[in-house]
Coordinates of C-alpha atoms in Angstrom, one line a residue:
Chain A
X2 CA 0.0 0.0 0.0
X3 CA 1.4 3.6 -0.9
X4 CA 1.5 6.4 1.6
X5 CA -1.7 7.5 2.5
X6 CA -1.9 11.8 1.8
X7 CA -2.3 11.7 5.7
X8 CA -1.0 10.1 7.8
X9 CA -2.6 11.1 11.4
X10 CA -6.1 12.3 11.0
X11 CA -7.9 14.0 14.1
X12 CA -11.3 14.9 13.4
X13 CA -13.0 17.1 16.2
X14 CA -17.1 16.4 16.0
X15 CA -17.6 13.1 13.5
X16 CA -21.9 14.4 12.7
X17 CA -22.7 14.4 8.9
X18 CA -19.7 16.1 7.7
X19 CA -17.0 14.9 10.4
X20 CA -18.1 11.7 9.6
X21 CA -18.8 12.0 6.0
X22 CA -15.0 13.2 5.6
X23 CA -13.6 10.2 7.5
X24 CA -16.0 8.2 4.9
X25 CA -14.4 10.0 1.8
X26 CA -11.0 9.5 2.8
X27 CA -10.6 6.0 3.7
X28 CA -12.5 5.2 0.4
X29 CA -10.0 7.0 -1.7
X30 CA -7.0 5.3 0.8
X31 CA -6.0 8.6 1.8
X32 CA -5.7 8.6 5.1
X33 CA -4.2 6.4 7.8
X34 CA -5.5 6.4 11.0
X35 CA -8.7 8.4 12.0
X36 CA -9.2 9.7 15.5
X37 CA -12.8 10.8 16.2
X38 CA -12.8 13.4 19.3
X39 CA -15.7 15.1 20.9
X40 CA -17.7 15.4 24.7
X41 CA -19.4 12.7 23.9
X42 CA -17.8 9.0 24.5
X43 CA -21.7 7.0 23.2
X44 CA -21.5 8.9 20.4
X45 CA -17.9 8.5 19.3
X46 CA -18.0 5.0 20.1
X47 CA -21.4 4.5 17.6
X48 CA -18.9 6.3 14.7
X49 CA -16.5 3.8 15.5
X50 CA -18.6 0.3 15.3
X51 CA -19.8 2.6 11.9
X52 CA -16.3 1.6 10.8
X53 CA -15.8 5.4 10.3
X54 CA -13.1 6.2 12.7
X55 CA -10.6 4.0 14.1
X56 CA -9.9 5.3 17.6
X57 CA -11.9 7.0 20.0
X58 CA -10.6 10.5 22.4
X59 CA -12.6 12.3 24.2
X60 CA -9.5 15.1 25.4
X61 CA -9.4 17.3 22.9
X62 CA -5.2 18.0 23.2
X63 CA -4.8 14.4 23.4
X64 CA -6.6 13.9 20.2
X65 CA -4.5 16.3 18.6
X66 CA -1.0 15.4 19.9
X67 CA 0.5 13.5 17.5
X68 CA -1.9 14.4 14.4
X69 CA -1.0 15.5 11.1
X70 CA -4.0 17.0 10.5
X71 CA -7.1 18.4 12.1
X72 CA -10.3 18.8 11.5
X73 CA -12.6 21.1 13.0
X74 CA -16.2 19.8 12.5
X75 CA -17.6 21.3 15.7
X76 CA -20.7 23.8 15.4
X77 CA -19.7 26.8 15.0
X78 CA -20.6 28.4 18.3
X79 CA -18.6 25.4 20.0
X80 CA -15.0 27.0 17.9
X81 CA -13.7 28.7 20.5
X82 CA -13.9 26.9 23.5
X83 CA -12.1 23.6 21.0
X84 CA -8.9 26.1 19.5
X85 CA -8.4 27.1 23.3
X86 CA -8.2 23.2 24.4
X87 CA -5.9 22.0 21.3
X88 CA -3.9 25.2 21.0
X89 CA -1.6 24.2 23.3
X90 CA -0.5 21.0 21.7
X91 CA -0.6 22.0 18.3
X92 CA 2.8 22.3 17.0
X93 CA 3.7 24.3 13.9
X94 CA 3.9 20.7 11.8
X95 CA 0.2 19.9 12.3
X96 CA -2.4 21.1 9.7
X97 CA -5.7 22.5 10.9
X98 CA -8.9 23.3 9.2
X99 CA -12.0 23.4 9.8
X100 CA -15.9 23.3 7.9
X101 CA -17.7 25.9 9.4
X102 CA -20.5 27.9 7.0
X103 CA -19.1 31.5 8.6
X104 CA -15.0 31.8 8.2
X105 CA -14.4 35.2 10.2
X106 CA -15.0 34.5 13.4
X107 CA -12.9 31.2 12.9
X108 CA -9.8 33.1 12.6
X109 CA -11.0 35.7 15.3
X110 CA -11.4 32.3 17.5
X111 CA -8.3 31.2 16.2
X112 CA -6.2 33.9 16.7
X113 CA -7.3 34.4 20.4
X114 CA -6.6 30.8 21.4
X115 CA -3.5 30.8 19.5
X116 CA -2.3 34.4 20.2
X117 CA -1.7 34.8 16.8
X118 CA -3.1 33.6 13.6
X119 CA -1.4 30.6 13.1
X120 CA 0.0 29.9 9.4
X121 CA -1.1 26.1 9.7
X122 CA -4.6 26.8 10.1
X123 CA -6.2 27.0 6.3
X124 CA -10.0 27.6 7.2
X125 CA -12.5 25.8 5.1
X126 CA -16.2 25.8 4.2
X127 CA -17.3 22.4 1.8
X128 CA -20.8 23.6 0.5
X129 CA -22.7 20.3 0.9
X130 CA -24.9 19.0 3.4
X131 CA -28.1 17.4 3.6
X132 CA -31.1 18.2 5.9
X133 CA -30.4 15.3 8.3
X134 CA -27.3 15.3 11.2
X135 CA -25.1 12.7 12.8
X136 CA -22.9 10.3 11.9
X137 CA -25.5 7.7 11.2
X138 CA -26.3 10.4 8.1
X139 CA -22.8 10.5 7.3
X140 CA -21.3 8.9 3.2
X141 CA -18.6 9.3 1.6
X142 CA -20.2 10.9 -1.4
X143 CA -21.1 13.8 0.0
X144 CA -18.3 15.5 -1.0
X145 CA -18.5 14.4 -4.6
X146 CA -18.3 17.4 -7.7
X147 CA -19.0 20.0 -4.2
X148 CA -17.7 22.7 -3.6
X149 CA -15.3 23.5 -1.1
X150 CA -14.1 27.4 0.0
X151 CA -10.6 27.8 1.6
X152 CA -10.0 31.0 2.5
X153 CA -6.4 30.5 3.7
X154 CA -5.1 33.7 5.9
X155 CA -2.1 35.8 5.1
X156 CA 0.5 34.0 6.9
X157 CA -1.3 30.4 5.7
X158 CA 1.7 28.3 4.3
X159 CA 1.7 27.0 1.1
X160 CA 2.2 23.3 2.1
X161 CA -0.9 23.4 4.8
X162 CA -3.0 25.0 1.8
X163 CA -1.8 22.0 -0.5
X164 CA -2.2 19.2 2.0
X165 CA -5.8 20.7 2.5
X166 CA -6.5 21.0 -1.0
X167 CA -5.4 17.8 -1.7
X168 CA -7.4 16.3 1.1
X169 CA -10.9 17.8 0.0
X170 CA -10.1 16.6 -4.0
X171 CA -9.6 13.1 -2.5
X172 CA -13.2 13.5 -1.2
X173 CA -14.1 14.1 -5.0
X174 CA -14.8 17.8 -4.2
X175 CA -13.7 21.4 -6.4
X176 CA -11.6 23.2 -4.2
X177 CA -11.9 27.3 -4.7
X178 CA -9.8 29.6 -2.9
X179 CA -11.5 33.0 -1.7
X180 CA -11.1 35.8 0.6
X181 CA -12.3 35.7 3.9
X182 CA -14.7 38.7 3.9
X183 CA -15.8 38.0 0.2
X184 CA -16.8 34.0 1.2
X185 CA -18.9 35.6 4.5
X186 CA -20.6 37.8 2.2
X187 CA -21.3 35.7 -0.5
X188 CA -22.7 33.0 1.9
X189 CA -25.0 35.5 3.5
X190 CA -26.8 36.1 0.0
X191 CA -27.1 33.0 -0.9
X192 CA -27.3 30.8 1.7
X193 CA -27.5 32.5 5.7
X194 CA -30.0 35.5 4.0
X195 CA -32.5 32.9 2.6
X196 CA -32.8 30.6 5.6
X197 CA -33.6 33.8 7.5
X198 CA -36.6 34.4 5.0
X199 CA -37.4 30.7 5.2
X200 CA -37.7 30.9 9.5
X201 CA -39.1 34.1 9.6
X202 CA -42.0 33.6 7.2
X203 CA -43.2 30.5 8.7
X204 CA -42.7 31.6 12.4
X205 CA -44.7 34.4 11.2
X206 CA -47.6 32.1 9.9
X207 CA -47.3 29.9 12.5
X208 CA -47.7 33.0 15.3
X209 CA -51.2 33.9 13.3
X210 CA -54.6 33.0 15.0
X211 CA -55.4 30.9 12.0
X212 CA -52.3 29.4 11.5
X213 CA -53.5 25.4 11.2
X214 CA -55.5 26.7 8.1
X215 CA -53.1 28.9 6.0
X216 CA -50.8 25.7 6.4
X217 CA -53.6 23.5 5.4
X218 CA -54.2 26.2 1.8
X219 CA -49.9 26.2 1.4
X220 CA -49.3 24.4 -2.1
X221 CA -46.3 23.2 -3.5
X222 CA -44.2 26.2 -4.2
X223 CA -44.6 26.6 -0.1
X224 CA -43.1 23.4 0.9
X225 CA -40.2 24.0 -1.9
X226 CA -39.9 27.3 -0.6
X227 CA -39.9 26.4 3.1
X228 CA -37.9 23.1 3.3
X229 CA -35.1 24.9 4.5
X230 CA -37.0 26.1 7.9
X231 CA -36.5 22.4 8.6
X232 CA -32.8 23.1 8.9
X233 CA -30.9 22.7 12.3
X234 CA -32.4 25.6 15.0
X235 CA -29.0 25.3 17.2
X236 CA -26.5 25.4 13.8
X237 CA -28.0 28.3 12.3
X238 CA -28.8 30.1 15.6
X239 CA -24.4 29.5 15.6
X240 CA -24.2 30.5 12.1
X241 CA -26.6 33.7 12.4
X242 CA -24.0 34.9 15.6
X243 CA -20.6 34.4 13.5
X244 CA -21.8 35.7 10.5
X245 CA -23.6 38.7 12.4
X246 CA -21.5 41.3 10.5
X247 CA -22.2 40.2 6.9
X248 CA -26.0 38.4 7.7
X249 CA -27.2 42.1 9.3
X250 CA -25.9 44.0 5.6
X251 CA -27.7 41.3 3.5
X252 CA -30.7 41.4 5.3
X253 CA -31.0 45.3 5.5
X254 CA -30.2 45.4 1.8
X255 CA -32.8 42.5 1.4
X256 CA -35.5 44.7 3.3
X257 CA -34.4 47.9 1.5
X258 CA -35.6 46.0 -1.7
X259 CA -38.8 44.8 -0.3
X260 CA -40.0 47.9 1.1
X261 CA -39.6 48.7 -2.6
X262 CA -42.1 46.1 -4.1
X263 CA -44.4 46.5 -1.0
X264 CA -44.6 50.3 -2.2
X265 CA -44.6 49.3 -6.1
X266 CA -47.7 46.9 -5.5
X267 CA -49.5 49.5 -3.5
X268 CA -48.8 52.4 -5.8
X269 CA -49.7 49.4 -8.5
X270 CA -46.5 50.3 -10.3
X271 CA -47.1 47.8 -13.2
X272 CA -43.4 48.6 -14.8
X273 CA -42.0 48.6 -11.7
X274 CA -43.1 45.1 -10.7
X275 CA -43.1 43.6 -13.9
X276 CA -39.2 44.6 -14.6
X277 CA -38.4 43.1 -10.6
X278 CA -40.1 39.6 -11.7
X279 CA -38.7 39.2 -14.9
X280 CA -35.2 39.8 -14.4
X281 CA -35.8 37.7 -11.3
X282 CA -36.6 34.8 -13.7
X283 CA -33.9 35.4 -16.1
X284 CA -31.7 35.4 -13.7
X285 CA -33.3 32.2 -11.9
X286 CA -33.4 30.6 -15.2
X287 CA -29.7 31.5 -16.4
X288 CA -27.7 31.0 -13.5
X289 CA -29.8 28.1 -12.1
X290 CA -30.7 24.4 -13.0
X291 CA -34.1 23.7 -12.4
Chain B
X28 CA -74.7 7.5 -21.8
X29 CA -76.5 9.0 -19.3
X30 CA -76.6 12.8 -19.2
X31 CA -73.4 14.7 -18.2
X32 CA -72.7 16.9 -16.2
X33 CA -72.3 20.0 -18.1
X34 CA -74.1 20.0 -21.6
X35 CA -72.3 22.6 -23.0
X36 CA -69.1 24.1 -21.1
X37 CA -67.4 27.4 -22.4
X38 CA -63.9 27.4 -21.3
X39 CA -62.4 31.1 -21.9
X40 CA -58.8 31.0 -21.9
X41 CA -57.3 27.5 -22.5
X42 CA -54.0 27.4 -21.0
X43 CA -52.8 25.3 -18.5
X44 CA -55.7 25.1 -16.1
X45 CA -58.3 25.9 -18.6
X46 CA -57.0 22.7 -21.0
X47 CA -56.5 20.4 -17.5
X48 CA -60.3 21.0 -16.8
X49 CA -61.4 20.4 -20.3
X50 CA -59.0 17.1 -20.1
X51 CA -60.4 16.3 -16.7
X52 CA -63.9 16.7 -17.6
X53 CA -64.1 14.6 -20.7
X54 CA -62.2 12.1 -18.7
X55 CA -65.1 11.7 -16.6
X56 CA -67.4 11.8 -19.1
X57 CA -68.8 15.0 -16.9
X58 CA -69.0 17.3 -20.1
X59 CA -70.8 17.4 -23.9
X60 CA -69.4 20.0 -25.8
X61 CA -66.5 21.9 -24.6
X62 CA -66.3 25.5 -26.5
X63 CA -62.7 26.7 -26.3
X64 CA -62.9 30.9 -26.8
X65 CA -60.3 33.5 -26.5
X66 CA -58.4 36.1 -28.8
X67 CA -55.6 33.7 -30.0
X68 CA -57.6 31.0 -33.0
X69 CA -54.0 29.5 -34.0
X70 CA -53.6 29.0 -30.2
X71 CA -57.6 27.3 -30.2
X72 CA -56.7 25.5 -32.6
X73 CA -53.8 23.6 -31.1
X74 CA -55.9 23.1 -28.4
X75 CA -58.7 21.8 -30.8
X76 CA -56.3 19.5 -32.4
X77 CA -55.2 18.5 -29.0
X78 CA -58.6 17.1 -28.6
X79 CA -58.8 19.1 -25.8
X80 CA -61.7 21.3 -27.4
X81 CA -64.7 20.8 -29.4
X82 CA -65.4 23.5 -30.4
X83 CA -63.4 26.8 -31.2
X84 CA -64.7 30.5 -30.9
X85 CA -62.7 34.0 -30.6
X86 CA -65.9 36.1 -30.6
X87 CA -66.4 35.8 -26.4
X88 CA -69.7 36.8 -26.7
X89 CA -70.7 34.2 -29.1
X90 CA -69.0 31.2 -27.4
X91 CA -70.6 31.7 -23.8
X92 CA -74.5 32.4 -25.6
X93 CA -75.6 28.9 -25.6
X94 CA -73.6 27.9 -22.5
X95 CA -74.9 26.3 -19.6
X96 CA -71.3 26.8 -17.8
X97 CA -68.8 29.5 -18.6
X98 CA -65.3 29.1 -16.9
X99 CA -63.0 31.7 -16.9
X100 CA -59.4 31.0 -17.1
X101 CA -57.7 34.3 -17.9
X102 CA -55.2 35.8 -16.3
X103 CA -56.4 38.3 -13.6
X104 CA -55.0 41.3 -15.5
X105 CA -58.2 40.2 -18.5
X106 CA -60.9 39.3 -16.3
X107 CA -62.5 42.5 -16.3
X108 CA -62.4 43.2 -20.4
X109 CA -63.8 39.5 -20.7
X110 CA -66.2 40.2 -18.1
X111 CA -67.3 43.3 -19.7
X112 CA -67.7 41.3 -22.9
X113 CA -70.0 38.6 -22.2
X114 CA -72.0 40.3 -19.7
X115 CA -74.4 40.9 -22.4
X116 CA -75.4 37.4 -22.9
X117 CA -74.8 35.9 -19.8
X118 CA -78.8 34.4 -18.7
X119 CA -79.7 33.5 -15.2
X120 CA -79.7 30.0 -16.6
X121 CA -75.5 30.7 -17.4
X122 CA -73.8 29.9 -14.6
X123 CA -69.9 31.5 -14.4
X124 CA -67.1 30.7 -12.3
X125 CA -63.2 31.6 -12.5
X126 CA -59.8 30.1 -11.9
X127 CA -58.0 33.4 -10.4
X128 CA -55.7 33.3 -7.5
X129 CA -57.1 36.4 -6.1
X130 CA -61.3 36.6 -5.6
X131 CA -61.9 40.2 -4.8
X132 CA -60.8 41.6 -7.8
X133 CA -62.7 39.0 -9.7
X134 CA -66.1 40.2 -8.0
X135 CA -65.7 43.5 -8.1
X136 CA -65.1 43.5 -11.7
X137 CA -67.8 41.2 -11.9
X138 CA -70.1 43.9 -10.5
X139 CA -68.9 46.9 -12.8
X140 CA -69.7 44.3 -15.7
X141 CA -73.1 43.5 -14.6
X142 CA -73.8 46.2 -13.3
X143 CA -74.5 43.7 -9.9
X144 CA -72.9 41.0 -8.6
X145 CA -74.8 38.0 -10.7
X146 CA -76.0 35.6 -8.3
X147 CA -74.9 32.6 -10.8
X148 CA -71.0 33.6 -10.0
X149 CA -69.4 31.4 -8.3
X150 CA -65.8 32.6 -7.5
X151 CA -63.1 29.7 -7.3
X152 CA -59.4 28.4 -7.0
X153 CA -58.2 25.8 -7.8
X154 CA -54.7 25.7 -5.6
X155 CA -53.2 24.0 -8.5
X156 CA -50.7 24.5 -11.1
X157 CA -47.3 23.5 -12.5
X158 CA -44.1 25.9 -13.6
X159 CA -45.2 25.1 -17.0
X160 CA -47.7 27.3 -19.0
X161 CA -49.8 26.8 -22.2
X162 CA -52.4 24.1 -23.4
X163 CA -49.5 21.8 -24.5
X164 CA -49.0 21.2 -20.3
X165 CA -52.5 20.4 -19.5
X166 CA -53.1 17.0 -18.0
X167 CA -56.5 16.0 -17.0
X168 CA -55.2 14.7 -13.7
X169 CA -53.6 17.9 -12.7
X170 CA -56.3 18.6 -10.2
X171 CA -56.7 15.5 -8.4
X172 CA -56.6 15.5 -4.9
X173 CA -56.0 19.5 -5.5
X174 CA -58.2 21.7 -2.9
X175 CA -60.9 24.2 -5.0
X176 CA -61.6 27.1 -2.6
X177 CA -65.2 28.7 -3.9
X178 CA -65.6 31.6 -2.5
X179 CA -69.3 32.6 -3.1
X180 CA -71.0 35.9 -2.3
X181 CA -73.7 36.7 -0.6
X182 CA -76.3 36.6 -3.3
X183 CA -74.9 33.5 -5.3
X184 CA -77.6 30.5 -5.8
X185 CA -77.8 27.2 -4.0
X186 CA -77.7 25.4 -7.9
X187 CA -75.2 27.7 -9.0
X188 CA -72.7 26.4 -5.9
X189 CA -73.6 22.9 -6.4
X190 CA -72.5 23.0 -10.0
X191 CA -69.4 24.4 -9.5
X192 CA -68.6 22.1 -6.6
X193 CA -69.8 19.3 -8.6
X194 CA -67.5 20.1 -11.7
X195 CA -64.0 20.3 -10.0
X196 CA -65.3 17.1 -7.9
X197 CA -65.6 15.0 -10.8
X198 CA -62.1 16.0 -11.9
X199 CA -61.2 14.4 -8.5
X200 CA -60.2 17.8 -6.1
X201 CA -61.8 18.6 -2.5
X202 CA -64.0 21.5 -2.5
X203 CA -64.1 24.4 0.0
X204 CA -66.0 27.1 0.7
X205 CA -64.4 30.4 2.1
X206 CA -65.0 33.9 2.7
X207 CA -63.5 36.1 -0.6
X208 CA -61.5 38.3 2.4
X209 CA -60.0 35.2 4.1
X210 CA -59.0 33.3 1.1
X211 CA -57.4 36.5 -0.2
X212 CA -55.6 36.8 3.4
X213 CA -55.0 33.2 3.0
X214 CA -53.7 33.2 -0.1
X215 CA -51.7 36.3 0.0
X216 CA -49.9 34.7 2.8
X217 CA -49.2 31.0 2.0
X218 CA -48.6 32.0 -1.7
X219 CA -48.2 35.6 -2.8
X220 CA -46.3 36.4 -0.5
X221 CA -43.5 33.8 -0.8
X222 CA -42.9 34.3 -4.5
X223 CA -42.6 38.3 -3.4
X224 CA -39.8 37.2 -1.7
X225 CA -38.0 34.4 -3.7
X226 CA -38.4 37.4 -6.9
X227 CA -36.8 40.1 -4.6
X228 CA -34.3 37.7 -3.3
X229 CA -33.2 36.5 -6.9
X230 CA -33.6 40.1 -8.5
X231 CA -31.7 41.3 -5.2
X232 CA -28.7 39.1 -6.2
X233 CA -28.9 39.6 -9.9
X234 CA -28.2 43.0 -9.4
X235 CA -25.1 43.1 -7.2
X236 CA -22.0 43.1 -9.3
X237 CA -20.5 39.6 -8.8
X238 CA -24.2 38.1 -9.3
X239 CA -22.5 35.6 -11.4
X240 CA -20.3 34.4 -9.0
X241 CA -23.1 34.6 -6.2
X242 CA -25.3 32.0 -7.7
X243 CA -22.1 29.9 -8.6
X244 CA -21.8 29.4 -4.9
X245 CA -25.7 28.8 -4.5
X246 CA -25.9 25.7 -2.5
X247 CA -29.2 23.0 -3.2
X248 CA -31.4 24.9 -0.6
X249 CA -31.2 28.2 -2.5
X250 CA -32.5 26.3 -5.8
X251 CA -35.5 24.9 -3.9
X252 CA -36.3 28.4 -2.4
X253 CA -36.0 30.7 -5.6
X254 CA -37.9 28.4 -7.8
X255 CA -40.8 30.0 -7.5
X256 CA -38.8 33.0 -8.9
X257 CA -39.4 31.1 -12.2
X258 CA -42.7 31.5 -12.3
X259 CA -44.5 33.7 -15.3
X260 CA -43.7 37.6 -14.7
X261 CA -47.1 38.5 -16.3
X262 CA -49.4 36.0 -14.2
X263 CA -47.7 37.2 -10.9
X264 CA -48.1 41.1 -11.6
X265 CA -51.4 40.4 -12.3
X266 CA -51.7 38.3 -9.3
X267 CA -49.9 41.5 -7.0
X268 CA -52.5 43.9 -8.5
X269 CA -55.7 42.0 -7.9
X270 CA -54.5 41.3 -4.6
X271 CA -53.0 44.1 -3.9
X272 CA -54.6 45.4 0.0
X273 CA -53.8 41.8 1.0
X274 CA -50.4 41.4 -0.4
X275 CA -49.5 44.9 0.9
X276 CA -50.8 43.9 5.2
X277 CA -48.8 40.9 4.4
X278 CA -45.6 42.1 3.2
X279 CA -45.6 45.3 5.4
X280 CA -46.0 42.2 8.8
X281 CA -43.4 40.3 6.9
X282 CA -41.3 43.3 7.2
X283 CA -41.8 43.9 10.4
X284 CA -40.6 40.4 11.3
X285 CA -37.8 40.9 9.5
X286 CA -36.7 43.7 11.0
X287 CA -37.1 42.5 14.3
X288 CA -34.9 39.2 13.7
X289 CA -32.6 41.4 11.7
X290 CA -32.4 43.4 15.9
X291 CA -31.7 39.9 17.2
X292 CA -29.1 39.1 15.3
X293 CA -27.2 42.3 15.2
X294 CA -28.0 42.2 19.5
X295 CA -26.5 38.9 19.3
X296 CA -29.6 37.8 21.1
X297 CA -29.8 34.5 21.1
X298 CA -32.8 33.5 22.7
X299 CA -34.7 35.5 20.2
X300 CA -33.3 33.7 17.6
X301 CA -33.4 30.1 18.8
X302 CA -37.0 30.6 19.5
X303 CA -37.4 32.0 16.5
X304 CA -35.8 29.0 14.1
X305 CA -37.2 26.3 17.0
X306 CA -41.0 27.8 16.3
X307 CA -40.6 27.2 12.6
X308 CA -38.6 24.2 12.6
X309 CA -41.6 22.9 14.3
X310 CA -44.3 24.2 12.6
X311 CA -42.9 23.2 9.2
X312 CA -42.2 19.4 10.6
X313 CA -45.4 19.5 11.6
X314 CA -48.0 21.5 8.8
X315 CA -45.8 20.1 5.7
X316 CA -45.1 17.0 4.1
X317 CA -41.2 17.1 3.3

């Protein structure tokens, strides 16, 4: 058997995408030996009878003591209280990354547990996921023709960047490099911004008197619409917080535009409305498959 | 054969939901002659060929003289020229109904036509419909276990309503009565309002200068919440006019919960938001299929 890409592999939270990883990479023969860390000993032990990680560490440093590379696949909100425990044993030859959907408040988290930012941490964002959680939800297809972001820092080496990139193409995933402030932005518009719409409008039906019947009337382009106010509470309450910055511009822009149609529709400002829909479905139609 | 139905049924406007009713009617043997009318014959005739029609007619007044049911299938932006048109010939004996998405509208144009509101209207909905458009896309089935709201007014008959009812029975939906002011509420809520959103969201991205790269980056959950955006421009301006005092309450409460979660987030409040996300989560797990 050749060298695996990775040698050591510590993977910090083994849910959908912790476990989905380990999945990916032992398919491809790219990794040695997995270590699943975490609070939570049951858990951990269910990925490993799952065949998905060989050895099971609840201590976060000692998880990460001897690893190559790391893997942060903790919620987002649980970052910083993980970087403080491993910082301490993370020497400069082990690689960390990480999959949260936010990447600025990674490094702020980083750099306060590390006292710097460290130039072995490449942060990471792999756009895939499904609506379901855990390790019992976890393949190793996830990963396959996804994207994944890197938005590596300006003291990231240039080995850690490859070993990472190299890791997430072994998983069968497009690997993009971006800056950190343009990949927060861009996942606010099209991904934090429209769960927001999704939560609010049906906590906003649900709070009506009537609310068993308007879900009752709700047809098909409701349920399409809504599906993603299905999504994790705790995760996107975790994403809404590190994101803050970038979420709070999108959605003030966002309400900007619809105080615009709301006065369009009462002012029935037929051009007006009628321009806003259609390049709405160009656009849906061009840059979209259906 | 015993009798049908409907001797002679006057479809104006055979699109998508006019053709499915045609199809759906004749399935069921629930119809004699189905006249197709409207202001497009090459278009009639396609539907004629189709077998979808018996009979074809552009002159509106003509095609609804001898009919014992006239059902309008316009968009909302024509009801009241078509209205205005065959009010003339329109006998008690001629019992109307409609296919619009918004009822008011349709009754108050109803009553500058008539010069009253005719107490053989019977206002409907089917809550039915695909992306697609156009005769071509009918399918008698299209309505099956589909909910019809009627909406009938004060004066409407007892026969009248049991027609109607009858009719979209036989092409296999439920039937519902409602109030025209709570469907509109209803409707503006569960369904104008969302495609408001998922065509301000799109447009709202379209116009920012990397859109391109935005939707490159779109994950799977943005392409089931804008596909609504896709829907036809025309129909849904039409739609926001008709039902434009409803649309407006809804949007401007929308807003207003918006801005309030918009608060939370920038307040870092997370109470508000996990409540938030857990109300909806809940409701949608619990009103929706997924």
């Amino acid at each position: 058997m050749s060298k695996p890409l990775i040698h050591n592999l510590t993977i910090i939270g083994v849910g959908l995408i912790g476990g989905s990883l380990a999945r990916a990479l032992r398919q491809a023969e790219a990794v040695g030996t997995i270590t699943g860390a975490g609070r939570n000993r049951e858990h951990l032990e269910i990925a490993q009878k799952l065949g998905v990680i060989d050895r099971v560490e609840t201590d976060l440093a000692a998880a990460c003591r001897d690893a190559d590379m790391v893997v942060l696949a903790v919620p987002l909100g649980a970052m910083q209280a993980v970087l403080e425990q491993i910082a301490p044993v993370i020497g400069d030859n082990t690689i960390i990354t990480d999959v949260g959907s936010a990447k600025a408040s990674v490094i702020t988290s980083a750099e306060k547990a590390f006292g710097r930012i460290p130039p072995n941490l490449i942060p990471g964002h792999p756009i895939a996921g499904t609506e379901k959680s855990g390790v019992e939800a976890s393949f190793a297809e996830l990963f396959e023709q996804r994207r994944v972001i890197l938005t590596p820092t300006e003291t990231s080496t240039d080995p850690a960047k490859q070993l990472v990139s190299n890791m997430w193409q072994a998983c069968g995933a497009q690997v993009l490099e971006m800056s950190v402030a343009h990949h927060d932005a861009v996942l606010a518009a099209t991904s934090h911004l429209p769960h927001m719409l999704a939560y609010a409008l049906v906590d906003s039906l649900a709070r009506q008197d009537d609310s068993q019947e308007i879900f009752d009337y709700a047809a098909g382009g409701f349920r399409d619409f809504t599906r993603i106010a299905s999504s994790d509470p705790q995760m996107w309450h975790d994403i809404c917080i590190a994101n803050r910055e970038s979420l709070v511009t999108a959605l003030e822009r966002f309400i900007a535009d619809l105080q615009d149609i709301t006065r369009a529709i009462q002012q029935a400002d037929s051009d007006f409305i009628k321009q806003t829909f259609q390049r709405a479905k160009q656009a849906r139609d061009a840059f979209c498959d259906k």
